mmCIF file of C-alpha atoms and ligand atoms in Angstrom:
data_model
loop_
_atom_site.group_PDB
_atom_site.id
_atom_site.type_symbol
_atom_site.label_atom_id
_atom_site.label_comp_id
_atom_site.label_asym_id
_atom_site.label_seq_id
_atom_site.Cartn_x
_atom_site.Cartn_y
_atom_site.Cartn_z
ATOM 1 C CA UNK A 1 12.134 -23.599 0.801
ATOM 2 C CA UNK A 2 10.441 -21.146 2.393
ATOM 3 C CA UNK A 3 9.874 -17.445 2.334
ATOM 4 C CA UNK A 4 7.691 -14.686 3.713
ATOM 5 C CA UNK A 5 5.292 -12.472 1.726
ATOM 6 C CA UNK A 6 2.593 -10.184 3.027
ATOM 7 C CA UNK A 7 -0.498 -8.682 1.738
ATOM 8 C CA UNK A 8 -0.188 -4.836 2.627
ATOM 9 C CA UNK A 9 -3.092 -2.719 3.994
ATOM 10 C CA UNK A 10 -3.744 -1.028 0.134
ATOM 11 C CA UNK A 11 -4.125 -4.259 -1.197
ATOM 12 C CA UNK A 12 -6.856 -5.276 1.756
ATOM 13 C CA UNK A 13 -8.499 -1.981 1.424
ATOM 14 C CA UNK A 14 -8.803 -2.680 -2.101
ATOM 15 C CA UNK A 15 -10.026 -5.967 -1.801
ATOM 16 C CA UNK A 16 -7.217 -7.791 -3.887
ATOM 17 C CA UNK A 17 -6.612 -10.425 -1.481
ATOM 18 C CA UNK A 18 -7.808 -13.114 -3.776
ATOM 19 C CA UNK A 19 -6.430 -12.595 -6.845
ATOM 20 C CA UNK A 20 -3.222 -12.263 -4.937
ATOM 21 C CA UNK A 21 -3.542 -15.279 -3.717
ATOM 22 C CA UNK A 22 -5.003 -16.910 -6.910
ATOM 23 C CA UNK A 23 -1.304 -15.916 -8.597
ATOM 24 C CA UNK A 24 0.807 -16.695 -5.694
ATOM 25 C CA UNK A 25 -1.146 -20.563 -6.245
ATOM 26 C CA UNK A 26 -0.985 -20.763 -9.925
ATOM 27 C CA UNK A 27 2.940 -19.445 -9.548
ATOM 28 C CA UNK A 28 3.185 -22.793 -7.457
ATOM 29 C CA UNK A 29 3.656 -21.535 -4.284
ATOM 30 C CA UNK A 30 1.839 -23.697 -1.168
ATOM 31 C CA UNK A 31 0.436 -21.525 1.906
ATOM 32 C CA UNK A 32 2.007 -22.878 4.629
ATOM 33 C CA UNK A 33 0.806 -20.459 7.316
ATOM 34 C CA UNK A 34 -1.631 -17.295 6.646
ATOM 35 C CA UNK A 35 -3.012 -15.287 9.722
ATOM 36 C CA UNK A 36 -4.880 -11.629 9.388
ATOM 37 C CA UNK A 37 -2.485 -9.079 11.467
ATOM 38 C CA UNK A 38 -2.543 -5.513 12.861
ATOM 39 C CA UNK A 39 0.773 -4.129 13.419
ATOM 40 C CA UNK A 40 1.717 -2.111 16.192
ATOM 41 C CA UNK A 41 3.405 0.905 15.517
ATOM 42 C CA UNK A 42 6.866 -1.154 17.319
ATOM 43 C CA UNK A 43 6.655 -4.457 14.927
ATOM 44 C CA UNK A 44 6.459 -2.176 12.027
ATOM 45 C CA UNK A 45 9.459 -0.423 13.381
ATOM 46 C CA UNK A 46 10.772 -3.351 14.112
ATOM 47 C CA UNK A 47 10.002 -5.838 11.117
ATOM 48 C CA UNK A 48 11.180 -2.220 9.119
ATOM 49 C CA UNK A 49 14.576 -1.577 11.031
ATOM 50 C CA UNK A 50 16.768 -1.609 8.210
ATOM 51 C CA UNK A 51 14.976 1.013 6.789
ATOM 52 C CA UNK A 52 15.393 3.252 10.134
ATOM 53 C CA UNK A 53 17.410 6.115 8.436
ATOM 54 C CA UNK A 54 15.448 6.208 5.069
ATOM 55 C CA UNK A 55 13.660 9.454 4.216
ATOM 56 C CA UNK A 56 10.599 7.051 3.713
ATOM 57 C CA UNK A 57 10.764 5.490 7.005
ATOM 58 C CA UNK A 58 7.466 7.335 9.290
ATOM 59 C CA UNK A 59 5.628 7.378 5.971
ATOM 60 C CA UNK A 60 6.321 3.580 5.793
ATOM 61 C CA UNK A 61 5.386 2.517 9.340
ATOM 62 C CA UNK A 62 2.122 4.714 9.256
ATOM 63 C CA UNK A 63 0.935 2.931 6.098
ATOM 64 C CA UNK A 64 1.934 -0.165 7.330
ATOM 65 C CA UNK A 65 -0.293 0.167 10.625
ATOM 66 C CA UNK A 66 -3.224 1.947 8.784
ATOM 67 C CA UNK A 67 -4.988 -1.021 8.784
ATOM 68 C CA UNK A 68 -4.921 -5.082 8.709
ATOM 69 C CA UNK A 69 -2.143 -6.667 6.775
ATOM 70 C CA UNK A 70 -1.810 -10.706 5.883
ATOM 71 C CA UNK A 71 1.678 -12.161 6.693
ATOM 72 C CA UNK A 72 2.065 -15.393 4.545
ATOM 73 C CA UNK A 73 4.608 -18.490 4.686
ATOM 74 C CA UNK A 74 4.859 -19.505 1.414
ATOM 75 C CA UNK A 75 6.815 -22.655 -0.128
ATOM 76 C CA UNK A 76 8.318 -23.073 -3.289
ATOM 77 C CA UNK A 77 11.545 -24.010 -4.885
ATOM 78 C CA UNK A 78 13.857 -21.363 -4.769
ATOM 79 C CA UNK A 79 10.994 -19.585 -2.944
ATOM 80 C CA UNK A 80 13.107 -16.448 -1.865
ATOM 81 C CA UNK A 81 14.304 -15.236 -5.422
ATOM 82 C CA UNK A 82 11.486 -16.908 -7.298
ATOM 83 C CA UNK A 83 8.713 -14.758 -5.559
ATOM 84 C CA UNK A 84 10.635 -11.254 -6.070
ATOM 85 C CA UNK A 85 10.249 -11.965 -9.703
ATOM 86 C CA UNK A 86 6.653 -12.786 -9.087
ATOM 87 C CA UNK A 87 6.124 -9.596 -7.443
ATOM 88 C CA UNK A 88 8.411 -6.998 -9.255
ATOM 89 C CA UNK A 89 10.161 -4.242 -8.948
ATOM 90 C CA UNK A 90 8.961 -1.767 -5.588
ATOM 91 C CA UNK A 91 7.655 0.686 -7.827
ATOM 92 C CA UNK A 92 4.827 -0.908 -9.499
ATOM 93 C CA UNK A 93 5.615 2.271 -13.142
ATOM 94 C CA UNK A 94 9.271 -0.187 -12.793
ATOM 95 C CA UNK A 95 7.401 -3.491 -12.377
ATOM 96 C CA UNK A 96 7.515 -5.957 -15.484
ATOM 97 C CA UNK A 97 3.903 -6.872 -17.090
ATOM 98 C CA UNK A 98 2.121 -9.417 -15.535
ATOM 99 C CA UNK A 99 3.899 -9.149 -11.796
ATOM 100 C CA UNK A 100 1.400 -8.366 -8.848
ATOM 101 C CA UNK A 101 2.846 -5.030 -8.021
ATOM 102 C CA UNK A 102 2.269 -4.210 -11.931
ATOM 103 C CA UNK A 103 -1.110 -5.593 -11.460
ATOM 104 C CA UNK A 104 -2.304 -4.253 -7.687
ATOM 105 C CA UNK A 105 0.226 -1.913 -6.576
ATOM 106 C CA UNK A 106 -0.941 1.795 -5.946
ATOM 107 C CA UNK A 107 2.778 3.262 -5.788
ATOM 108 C CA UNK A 108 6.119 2.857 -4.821
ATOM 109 C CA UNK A 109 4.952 3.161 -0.937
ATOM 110 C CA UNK A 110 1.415 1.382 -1.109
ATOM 111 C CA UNK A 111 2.755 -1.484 -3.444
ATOM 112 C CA UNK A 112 0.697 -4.648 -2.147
ATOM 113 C CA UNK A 113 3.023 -7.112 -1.278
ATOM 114 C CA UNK A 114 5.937 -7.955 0.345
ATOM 115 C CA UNK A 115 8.789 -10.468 0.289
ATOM 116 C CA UNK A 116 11.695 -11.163 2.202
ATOM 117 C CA UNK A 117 14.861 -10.251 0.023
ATOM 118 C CA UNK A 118 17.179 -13.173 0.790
ATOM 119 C CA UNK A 119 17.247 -16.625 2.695
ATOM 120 C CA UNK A 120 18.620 -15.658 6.246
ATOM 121 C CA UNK A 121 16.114 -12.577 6.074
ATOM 122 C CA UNK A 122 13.509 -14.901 5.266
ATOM 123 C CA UNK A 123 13.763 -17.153 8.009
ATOM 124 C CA UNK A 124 13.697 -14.262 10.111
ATOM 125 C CA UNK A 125 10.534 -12.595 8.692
ATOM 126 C CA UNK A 126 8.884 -15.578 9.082
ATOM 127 C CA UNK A 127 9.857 -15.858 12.927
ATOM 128 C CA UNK A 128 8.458 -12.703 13.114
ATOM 129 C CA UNK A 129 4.994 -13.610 12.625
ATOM 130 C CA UNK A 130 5.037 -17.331 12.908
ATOM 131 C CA UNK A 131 6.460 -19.862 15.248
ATOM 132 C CA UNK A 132 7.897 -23.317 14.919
ATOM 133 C CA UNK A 133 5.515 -25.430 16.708
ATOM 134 C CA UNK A 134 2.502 -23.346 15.140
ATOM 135 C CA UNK A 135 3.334 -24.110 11.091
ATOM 136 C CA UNK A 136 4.045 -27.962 12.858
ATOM 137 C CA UNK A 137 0.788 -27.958 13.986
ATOM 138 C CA UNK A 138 -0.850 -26.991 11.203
ATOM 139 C CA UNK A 139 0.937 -29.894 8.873
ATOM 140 C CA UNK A 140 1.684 -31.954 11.553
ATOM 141 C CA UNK A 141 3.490 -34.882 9.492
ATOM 142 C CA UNK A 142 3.875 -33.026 6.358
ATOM 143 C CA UNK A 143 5.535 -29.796 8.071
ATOM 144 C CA UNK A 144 9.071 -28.877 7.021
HETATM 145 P P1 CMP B 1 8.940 -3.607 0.824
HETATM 146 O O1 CMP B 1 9.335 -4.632 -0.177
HETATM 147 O O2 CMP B 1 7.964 -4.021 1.847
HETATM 148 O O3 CMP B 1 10.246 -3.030 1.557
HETATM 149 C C1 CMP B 1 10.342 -1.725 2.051
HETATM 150 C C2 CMP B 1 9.155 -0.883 1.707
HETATM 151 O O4 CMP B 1 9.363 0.511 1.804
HETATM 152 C C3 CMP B 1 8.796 -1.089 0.234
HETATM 153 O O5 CMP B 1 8.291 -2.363 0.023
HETATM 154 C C4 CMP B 1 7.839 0.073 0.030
HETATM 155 O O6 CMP B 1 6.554 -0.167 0.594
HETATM 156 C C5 CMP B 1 8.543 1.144 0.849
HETATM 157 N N1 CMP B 1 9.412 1.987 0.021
HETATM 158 C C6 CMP B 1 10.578 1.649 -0.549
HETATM 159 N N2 CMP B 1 11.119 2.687 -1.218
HETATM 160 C C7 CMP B 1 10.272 3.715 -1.046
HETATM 161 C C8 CMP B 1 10.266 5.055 -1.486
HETATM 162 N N3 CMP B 1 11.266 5.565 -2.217
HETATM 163 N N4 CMP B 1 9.236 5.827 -1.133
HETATM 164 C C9 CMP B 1 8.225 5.320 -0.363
HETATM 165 N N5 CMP B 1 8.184 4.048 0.092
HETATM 166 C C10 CMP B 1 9.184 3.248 -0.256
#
């Protein structure tokens, strides 16, 4: 199964990318497409559009378009629930010990990481940033 996370622009800036990565391995999760991105202020919008009438909403696309972010498809058993527990609770002062927003997470805004919240959002996250034939190319017999 698959699902989407992505490293935000705090965790960049801060140069966590690694030991992000270094959990999301040793939690068992395969990178099965990983590109640098930039947002436009329209994709954050967009990729953000449930979020449209929260008070946080500006505050949230400005952040999110600060500066480089790194979309992920992960894989994983039960990938979608499996990585919200890896990643806690949005507001890293909630997030249990030991969960990357606990870990890297600057506050409830700036909190590192992302993942998609259920299966049918996943799949569209990770249409979002990634397409078909490009995570087939990259395993060609061993993609999905
Ligand atoms: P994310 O899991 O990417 O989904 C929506 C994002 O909005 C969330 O992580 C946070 O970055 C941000 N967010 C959610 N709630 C708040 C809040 N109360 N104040 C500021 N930012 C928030």
């Amino acid at each position: 199964m698959y699902t989407l996370a992505i490293i935000k622009p705090d965790a960049i800036a801060a140069q966590k990318v690694g030991k992000i990565i270094t959990h999301l391995e040793e939690a068992g999760y395969t990178i099965r497409g990983a590109r640098l991105a930039r947002l436009s202020q329209q994709d954050a919008e967009s990729f953000y559009a449930v979020h449209r009438e929260r008070p946080f909403f500006r505050s949230l696309v400005a952040f999110m378009t600060s500066g480089p972010c790194l979309p992920m498809v992960l894989e994983r058993e039960d990938a979608v629930d499996h990585l919200r527990s890896v990643i806690g609770a949005t507001d890293p002062e909630e997030a249990a010990e030991g969960t990357i927003r606990r870990l890297y997470a600057e506050s409830k805004e700036r909190n590192a990481i992302h993942a998609s919240d259920s299966p049918d959002t996943a799949d569209r996250e990770v249409a979002f940033f990634f397409s078909e034939s490009e995570l087939r190319r990259l395993w060609g017999a061993d993609a999905r």
